[in-house]
Coordinates of C-alpha atoms in Angstrom, one line a residue:
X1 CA -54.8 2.6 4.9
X2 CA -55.2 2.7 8.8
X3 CA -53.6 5.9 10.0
X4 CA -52.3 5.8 13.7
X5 CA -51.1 8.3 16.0
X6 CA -48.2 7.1 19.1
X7 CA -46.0 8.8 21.4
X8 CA -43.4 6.1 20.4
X9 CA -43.0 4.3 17.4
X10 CA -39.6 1.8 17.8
X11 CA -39.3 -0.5 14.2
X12 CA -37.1 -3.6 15.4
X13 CA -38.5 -6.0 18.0
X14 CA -34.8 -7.2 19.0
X15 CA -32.8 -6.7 22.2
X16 CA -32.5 -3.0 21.7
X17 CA -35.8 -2.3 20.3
X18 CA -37.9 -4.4 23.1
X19 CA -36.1 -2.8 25.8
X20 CA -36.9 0.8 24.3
X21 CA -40.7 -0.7 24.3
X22 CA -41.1 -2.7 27.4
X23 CA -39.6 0.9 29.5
X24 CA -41.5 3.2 27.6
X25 CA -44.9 1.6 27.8
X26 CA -44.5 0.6 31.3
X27 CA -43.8 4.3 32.1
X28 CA -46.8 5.7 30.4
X29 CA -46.4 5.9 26.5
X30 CA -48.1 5.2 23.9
X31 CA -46.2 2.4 21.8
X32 CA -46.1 0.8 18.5
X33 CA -44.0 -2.1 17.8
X34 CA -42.8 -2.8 14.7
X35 CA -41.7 -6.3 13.5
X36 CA -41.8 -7.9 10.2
X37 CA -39.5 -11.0 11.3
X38 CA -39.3 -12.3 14.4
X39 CA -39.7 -11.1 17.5
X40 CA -36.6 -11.5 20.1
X41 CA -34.2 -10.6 17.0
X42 CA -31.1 -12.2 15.9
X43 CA -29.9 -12.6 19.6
X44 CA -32.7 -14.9 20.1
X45 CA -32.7 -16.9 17.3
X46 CA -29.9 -16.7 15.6
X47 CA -27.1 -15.5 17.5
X48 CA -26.2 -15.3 21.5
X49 CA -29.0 -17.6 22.8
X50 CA -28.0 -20.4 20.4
X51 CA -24.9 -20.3 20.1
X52 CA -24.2 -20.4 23.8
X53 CA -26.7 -23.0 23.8
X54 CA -24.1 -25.4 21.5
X55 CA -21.4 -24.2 23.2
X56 CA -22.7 -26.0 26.6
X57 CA -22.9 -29.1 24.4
X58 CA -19.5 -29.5 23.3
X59 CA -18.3 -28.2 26.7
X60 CA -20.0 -31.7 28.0
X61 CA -18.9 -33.6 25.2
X62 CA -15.2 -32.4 26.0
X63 CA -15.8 -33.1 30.2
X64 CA -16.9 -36.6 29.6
X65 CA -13.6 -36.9 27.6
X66 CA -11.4 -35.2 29.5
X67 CA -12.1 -35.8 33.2
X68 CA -9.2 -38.4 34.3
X69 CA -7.4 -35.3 35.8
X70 CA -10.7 -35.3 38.1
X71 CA -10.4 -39.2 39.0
X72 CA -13.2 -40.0 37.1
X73 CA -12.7 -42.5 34.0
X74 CA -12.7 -40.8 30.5
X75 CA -15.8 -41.7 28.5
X76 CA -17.0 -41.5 24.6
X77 CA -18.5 -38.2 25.1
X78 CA -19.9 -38.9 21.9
X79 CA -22.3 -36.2 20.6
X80 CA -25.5 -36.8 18.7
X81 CA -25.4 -33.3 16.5
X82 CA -29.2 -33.1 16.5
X83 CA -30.0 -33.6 19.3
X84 CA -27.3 -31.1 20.3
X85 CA -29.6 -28.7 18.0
X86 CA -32.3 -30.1 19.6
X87 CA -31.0 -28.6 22.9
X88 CA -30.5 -25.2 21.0
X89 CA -33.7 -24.5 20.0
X90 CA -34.9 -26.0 23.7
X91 CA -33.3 -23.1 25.1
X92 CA -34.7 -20.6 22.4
X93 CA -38.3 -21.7 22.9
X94 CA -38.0 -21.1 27.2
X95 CA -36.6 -18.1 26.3
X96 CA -39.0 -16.8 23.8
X97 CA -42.0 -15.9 25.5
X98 CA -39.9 -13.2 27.3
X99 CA -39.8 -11.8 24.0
X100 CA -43.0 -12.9 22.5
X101 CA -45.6 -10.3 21.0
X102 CA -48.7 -11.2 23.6
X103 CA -46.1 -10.3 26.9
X104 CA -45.4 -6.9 25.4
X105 CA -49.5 -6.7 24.3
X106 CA -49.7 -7.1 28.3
X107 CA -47.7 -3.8 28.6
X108 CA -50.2 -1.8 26.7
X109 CA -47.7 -1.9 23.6
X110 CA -49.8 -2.0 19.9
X111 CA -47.1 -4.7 18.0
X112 CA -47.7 -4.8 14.5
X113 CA -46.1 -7.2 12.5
X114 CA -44.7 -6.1 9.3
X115 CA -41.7 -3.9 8.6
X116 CA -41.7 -0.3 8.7
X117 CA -40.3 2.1 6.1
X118 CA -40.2 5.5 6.0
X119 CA -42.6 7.8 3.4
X120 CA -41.9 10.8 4.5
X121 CA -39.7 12.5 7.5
X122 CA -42.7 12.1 10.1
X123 CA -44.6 9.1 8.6
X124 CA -43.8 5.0 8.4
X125 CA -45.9 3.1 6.3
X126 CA -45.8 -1.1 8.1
X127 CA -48.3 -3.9 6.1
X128 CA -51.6 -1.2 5.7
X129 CA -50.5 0.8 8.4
X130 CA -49.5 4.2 8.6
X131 CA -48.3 5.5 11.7
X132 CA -47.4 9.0 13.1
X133 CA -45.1 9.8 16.0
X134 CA -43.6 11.7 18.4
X135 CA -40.4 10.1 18.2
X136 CA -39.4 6.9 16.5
X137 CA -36.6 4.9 17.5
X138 CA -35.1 2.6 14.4
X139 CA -33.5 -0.9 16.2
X140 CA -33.2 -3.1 13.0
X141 CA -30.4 -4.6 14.0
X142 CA -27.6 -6.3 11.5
X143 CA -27.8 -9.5 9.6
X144 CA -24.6 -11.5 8.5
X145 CA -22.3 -9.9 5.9
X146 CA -21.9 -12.2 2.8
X147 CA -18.5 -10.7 1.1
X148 CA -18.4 -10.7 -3.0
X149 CA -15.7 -14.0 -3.1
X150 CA -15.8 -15.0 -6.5
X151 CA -18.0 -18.5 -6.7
X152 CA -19.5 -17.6 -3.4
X153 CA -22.9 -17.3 -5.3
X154 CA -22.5 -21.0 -6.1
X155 CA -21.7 -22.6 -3.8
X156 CA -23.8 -23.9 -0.4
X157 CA -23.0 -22.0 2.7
X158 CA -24.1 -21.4 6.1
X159 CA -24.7 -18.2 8.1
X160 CA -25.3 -17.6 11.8
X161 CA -28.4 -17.4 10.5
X162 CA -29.1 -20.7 8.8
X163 CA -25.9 -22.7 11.0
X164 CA -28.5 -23.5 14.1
X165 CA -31.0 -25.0 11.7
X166 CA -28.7 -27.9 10.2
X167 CA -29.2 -31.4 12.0
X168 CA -26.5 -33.1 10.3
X169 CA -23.3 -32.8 11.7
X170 CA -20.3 -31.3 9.4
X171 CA -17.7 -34.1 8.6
X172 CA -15.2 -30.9 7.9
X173 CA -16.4 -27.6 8.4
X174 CA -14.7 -24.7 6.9
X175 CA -14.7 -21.3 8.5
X176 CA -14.0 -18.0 6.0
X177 CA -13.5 -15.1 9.6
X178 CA -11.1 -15.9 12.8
X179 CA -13.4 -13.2 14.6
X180 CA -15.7 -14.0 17.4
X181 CA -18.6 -16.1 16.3
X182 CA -16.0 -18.0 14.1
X183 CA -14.0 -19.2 17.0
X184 CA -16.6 -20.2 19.0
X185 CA -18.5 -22.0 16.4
X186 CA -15.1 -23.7 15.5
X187 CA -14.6 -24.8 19.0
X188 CA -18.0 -26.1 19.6
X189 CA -17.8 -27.9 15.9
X190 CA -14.7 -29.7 17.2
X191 CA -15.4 -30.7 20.0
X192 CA -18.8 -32.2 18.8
X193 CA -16.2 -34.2 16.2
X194 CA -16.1 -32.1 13.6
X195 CA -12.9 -31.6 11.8
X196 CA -12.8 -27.4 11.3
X197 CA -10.5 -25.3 9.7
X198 CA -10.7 -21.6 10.0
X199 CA -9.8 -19.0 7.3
X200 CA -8.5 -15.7 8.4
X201 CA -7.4 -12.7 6.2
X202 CA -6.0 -11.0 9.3
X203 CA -5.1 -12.2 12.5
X204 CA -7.6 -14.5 14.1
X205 CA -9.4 -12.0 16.9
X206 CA -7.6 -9.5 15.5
X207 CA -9.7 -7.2 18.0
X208 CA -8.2 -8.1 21.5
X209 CA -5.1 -7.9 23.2
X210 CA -3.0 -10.3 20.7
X211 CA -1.4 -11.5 23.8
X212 CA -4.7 -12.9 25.3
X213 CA -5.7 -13.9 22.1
X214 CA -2.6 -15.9 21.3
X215 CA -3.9 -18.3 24.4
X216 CA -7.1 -18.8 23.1
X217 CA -5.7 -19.7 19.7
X218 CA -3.1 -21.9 20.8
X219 CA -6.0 -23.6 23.0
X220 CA -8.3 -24.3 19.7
X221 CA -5.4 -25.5 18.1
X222 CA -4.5 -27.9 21.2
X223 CA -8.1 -29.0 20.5
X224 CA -7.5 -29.9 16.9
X225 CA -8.8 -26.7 15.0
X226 CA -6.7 -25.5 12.1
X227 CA -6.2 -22.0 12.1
X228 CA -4.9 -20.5 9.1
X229 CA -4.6 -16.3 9.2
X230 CA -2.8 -13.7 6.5
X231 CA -5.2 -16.0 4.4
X232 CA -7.6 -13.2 2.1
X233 CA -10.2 -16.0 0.6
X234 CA -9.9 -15.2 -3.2
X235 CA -12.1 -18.4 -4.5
X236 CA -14.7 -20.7 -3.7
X237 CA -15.9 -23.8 -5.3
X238 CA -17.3 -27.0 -5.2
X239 CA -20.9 -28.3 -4.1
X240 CA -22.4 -29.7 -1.2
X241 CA -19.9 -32.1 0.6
X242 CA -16.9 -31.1 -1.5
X243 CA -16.0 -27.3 -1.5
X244 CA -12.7 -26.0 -2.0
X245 CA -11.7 -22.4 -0.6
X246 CA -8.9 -20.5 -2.2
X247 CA -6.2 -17.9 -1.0
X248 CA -4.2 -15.6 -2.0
X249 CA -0.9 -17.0 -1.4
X250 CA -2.0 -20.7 -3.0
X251 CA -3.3 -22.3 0.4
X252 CA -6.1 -24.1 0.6
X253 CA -8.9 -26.1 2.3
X254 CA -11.1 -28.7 1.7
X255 CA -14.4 -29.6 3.2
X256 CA -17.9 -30.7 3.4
X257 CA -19.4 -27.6 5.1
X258 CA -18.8 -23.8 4.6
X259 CA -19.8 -20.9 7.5
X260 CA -19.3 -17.5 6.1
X261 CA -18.7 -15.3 9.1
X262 CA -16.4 -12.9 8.4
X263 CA -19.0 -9.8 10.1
X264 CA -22.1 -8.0 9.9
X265 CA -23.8 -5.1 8.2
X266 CA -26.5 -3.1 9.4
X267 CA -30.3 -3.6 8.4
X268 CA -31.1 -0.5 6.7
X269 CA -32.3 -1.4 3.4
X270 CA -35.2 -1.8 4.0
X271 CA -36.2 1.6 6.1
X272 CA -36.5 4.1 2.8
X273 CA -34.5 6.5 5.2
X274 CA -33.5 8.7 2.3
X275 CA -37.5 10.0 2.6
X276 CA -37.3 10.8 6.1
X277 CA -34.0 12.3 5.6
X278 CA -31.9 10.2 7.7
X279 CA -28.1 9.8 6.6
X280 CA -26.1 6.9 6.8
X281 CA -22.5 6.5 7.0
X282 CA -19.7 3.7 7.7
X283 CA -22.0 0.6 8.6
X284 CA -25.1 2.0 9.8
X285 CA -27.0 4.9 10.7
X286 CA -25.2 8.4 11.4
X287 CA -26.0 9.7 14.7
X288 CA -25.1 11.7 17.3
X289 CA -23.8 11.1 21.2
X290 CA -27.3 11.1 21.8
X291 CA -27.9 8.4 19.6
X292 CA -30.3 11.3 17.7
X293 CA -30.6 11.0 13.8
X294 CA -30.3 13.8 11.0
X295 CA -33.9 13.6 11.4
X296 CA -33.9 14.8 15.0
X297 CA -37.3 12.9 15.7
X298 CA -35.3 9.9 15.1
X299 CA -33.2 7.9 16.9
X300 CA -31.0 4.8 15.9
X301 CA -29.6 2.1 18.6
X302 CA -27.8 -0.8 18.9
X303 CA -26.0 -2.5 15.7
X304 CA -28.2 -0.3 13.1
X305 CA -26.5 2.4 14.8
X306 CA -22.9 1.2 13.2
X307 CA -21.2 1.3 16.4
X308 CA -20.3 -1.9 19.0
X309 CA -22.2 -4.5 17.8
X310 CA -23.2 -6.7 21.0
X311 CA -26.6 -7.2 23.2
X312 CA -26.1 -5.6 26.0
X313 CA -25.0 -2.7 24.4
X314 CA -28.3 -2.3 22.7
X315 CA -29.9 -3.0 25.9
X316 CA -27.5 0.2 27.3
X317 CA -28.4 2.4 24.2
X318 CA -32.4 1.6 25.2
X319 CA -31.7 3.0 28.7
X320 CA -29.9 6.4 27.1
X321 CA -32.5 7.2 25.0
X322 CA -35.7 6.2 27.0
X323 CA -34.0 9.1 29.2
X324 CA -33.8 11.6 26.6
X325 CA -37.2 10.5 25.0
X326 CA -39.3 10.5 28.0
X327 CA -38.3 13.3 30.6
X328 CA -36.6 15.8 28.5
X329 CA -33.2 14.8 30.0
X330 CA -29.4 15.4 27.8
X331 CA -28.7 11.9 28.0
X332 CA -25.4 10.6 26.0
X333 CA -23.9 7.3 25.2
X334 CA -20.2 6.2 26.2
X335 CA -18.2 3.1 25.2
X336 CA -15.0 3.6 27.5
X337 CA -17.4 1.0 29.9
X338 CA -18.4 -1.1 27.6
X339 CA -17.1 -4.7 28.3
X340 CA -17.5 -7.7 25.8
X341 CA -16.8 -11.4 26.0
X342 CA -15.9 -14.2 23.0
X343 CA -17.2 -17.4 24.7
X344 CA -14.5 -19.9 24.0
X345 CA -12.8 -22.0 26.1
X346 CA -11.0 -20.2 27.7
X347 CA -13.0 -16.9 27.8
X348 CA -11.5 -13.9 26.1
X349 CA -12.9 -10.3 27.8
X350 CA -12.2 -6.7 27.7
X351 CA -13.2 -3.8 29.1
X352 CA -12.2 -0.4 28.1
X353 CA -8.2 0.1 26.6
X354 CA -6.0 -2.7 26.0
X355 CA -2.5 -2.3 27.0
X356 CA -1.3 -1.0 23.5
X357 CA -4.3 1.6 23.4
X358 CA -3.3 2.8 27.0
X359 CA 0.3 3.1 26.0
X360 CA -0.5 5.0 22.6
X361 CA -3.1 7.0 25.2
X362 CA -1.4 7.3 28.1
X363 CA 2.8 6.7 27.5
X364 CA 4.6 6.9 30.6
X365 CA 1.9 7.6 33.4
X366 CA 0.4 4.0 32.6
X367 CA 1.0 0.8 34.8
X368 CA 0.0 -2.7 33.7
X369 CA -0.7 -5.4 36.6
X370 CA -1.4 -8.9 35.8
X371 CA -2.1 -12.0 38.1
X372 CA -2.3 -15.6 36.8
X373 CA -5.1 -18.1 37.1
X374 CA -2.2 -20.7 38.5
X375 CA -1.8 -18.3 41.9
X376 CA -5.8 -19.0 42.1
X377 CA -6.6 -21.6 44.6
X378 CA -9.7 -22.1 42.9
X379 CA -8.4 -22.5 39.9
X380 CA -6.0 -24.9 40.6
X381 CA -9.4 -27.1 42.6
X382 CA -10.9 -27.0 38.9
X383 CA -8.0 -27.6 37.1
X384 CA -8.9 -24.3 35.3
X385 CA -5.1 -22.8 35.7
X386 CA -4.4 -21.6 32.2
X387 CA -5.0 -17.7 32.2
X388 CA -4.5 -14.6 33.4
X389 CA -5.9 -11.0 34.1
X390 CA -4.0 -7.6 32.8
X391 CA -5.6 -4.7 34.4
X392 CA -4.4 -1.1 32.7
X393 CA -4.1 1.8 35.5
X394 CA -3.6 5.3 35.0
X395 CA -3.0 7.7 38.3
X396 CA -4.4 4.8 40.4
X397 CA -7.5 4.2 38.3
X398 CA -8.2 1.5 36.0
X399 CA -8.2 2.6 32.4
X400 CA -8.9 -0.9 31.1
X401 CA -9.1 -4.7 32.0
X402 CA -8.3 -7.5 29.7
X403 CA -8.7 -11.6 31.1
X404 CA -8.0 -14.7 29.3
X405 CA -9.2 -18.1 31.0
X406 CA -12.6 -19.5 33.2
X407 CA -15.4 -17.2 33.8
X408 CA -13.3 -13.9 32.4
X409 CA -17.0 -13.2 30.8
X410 CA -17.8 -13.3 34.7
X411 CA -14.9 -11.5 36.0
X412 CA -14.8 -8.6 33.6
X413 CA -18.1 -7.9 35.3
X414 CA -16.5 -5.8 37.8
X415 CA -14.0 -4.0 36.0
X416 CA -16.9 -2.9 33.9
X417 CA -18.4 -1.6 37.0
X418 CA -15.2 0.1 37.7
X419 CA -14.4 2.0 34.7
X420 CA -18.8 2.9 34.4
X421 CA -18.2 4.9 38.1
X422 CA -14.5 5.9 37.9
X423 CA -13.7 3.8 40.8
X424 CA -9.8 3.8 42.4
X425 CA -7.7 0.9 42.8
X426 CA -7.9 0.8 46.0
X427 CA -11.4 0.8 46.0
X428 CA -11.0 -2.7 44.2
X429 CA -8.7 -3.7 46.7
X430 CA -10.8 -3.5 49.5
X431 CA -13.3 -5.8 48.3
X432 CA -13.7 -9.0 50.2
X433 CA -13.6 -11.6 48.1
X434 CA -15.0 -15.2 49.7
X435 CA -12.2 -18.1 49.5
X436 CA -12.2 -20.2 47.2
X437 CA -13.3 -18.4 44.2
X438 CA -12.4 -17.2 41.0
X439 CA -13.5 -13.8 41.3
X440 CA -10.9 -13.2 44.1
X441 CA -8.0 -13.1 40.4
X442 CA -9.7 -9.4 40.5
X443 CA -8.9 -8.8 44.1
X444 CA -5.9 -10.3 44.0
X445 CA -4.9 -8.2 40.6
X446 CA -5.8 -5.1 42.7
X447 CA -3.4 -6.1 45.1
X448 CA -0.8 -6.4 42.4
X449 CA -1.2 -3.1 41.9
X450 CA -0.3 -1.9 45.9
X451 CA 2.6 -5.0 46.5
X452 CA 5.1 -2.7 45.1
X453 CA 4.6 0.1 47.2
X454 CA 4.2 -1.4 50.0
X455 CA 6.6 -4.4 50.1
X456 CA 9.2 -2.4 48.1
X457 CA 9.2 1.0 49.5
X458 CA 12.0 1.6 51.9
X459 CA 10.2 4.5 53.5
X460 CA 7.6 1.9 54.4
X461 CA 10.4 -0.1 55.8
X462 CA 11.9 2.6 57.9
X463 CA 8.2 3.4 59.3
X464 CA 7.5 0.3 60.0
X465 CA 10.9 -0.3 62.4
X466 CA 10.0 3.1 63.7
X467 CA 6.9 2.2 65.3
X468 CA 8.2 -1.4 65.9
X469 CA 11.0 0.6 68.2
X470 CA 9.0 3.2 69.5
X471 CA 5.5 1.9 70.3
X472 CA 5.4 -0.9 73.4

């Protein structure tokens, strides 16, 4: 066996994991990459890049069909499903050398490509490889969770993982999970001309404002997308281009095609962490505000680490440990300013508390402003009017933002920036927004938040005619 010595040894060449390398190389480590799959991860390959990539797809599919209200003639919009995936994995392969193993060899970093596991609390053993380090950072990331459903094992399904490789297109595609990835893959299915039905045990994204979400839902359904929630799968059957899914209260649906998406589990297996003494607990890796392990040589980031699962907040965990791991610094991570997007149509965002957390938080001392997208000018250009922004304040300072409708991945943007430096309403207000635009729905929701103590305020009144009386 080859025995190696490294100031950093980071096991997970995804988002999180190439971040922690790219930083700490760059700044003068000595790094060892481990990856025994591919390199970019799972947002690469088989989650955020493609799936945004078939989402632009059916959103020009659906333009060529519905662009009368612009003055231009409908058309087909008919869509060629493989060459839609043809698109997708286009886009992964400009994206991929970004992430590729000979860029991070041009940072100084030693990338080894095999998986790493734990012998011993200071040692991982990776193909015939052992390595040694000063601190090792685990960024395994999470795969999809396939739930025990009784004939599940029988029956032909897709994953996020496996859904970007099909080239046929689903006649009827069934969906077991109403959360995120199963509403935007439903959407983009249907409007590529797919029939889809969804299968919820809860309530379709079940983790936003219900309020918000009830737009985006009534928008699929518009759409044609059946959307069945309170619906706990209890059966599966059937076989490729006939399977049957079962409830629990005797529904049912029939279809050709079956994505299980109903979450994700961390990538732990895998790591022998019982020999290096690391515990685990909920779904992933225990560890502290500073992202340490109960190994305190070890850290754990992004969805390994069982907390938010998205990108960029593997990309934020990098930044909080390279701190700690490099110049000695307390460094901690924080969620209140964490925003994420579901990239339907329309866009669904949050940042920080929804309104019922800021009530249950907050009671009495908490104000909630909205503005619609119809009072947008720009909007109404686009014929994008169907939305609107809730922005949760607390003594003048924004606690949380929530947006339904165009660009709200793009508008939370700001809110995010808010809550992450404590930022006052007015602050927001004073921002200068150009006209015509979308963002001005955050400029104009900060102004929501002044109008009634301005326009309403009798005092104000009574100053103003003051000075109107008084001052030539």
């Amino acid at each position: 066996m080859r025995r190696i010595t490294t100031d950093v040894l980071v096991i997970g060449a995804g988002s999180g994991g190439l971040s922690v390398a790219a930083g700490a190389a760059q700044m003068g480590a000595r790094v060892v990459l481990l990856e025994g799959h591919k390199m970019g991860g799972d947002c690469l390959n088989y989650g955020c890049v493609p799936s945004k990539a078939l989402i632009a797809s059916a959103k020009a599919a659906y333009a060529q069909q519905h662009s009368a209200a612009y003055g231009v003639s409908d058309a087909a919009g008919e869509a060629n499903y493989a060459a839609a995936k043809d698109h997708v994995q286009a886009v992964i392969d400009q994206i991929a050398p970004v992430d590729s193993q000979e860029r991070f060899e041009g940072f100084g970093v030693e990338v080894i490509r095999a998986f790493g596991r734990f012998t011993s609390p200071t040692e991982v053993e990776a193909g015939d490889t052992v390595i040694t380090a000063r601190r090792v950072v685990i960024a395994t990331g999470s795969a999809p969770l396939v739930p025990p459903i009784p004939g599940l094992d029988s029956v032909p399904f897709e994953t996020n993982e496996t859904l970007f490789e099909l080239r046929e297109k689903p006649r009827h595609l069934i969906i077991i999970g109403g959360g995120p990835i199963g509403m935007e893959m439903a959407q983009a299915h249907v409007r590529l001309g797919s029939e889809v039905t969804v299968v919820e045990g809860a309530k379709a994204l079940g983790n936003d404002d219900p309020e918000l979400a009830e737009v985006v839902l009534n928008s699929l359904r518009e759409e044609g997308v059946t959307i069945e929630e309170d619906a706990l799968v209890t059966e599966v059957s059937g076989q490729a281009g006939a399977i049957e899914v079962k409830t629990n209260d005797g529904r049912s649906a029939k279809g050709t095609h079956l994505l299980v998406a109903v979450g994700r589990k961390s990538n732990t297996e895998k790591l022998g962490l019982e020999a290096a003494g690391i515990k685990t607990e909920g779904n992933g890796i225990a560890v502290d505000a500073s992202l340490r392990t109960t190994n305190r040589k070890v850290y754990a980031i992004g969805d390994v680490a069982g907390g938010l699962q998205f990108t960029h907040v593997a990309g934020y965990h990098a930044g909080v440990i390279i701190r700690s791991m490099l110049f000695g610094l307390p460094s901690k991570a924080k969620t209140a300013h964490i925003p994420w997007a579901t990239y339907t149509d329309p866009e669904l965002s949050q940042v920080g508390l929804t309104e019922a957390q800021a009530r249950k938080v907050h009671g009495d001392m908490l104000e909630v402003v909205r503005f619609d997208y119809s009072h947008n000018d720009r909007a109404i250009a686009e014929r994008k009017t169907k939305g609107f922004i809730k922005v949760m304040v607390v003594k003048g300072r924004p606690v949380g933002a929530s947006i339904v409708g165009y660009q709200a991945g793009e508008l939370i943007n700001l809110w995010a920036l808010a809550l992450a430096n404590n930022m006052k309403m007015s602050q927001i207000a004073a921002m200068v927004a150009p006209y015509p635009t979308i963002g001005e729905i955050n400029k104009r929701a900060a102004g929501a938040y002044f109008s009634p103590r301005l326009f309403e305020n009798p005092t104000v009144k009574k100053v103003v005619g003051l000075v109107q009386r008084l001052i030539p």
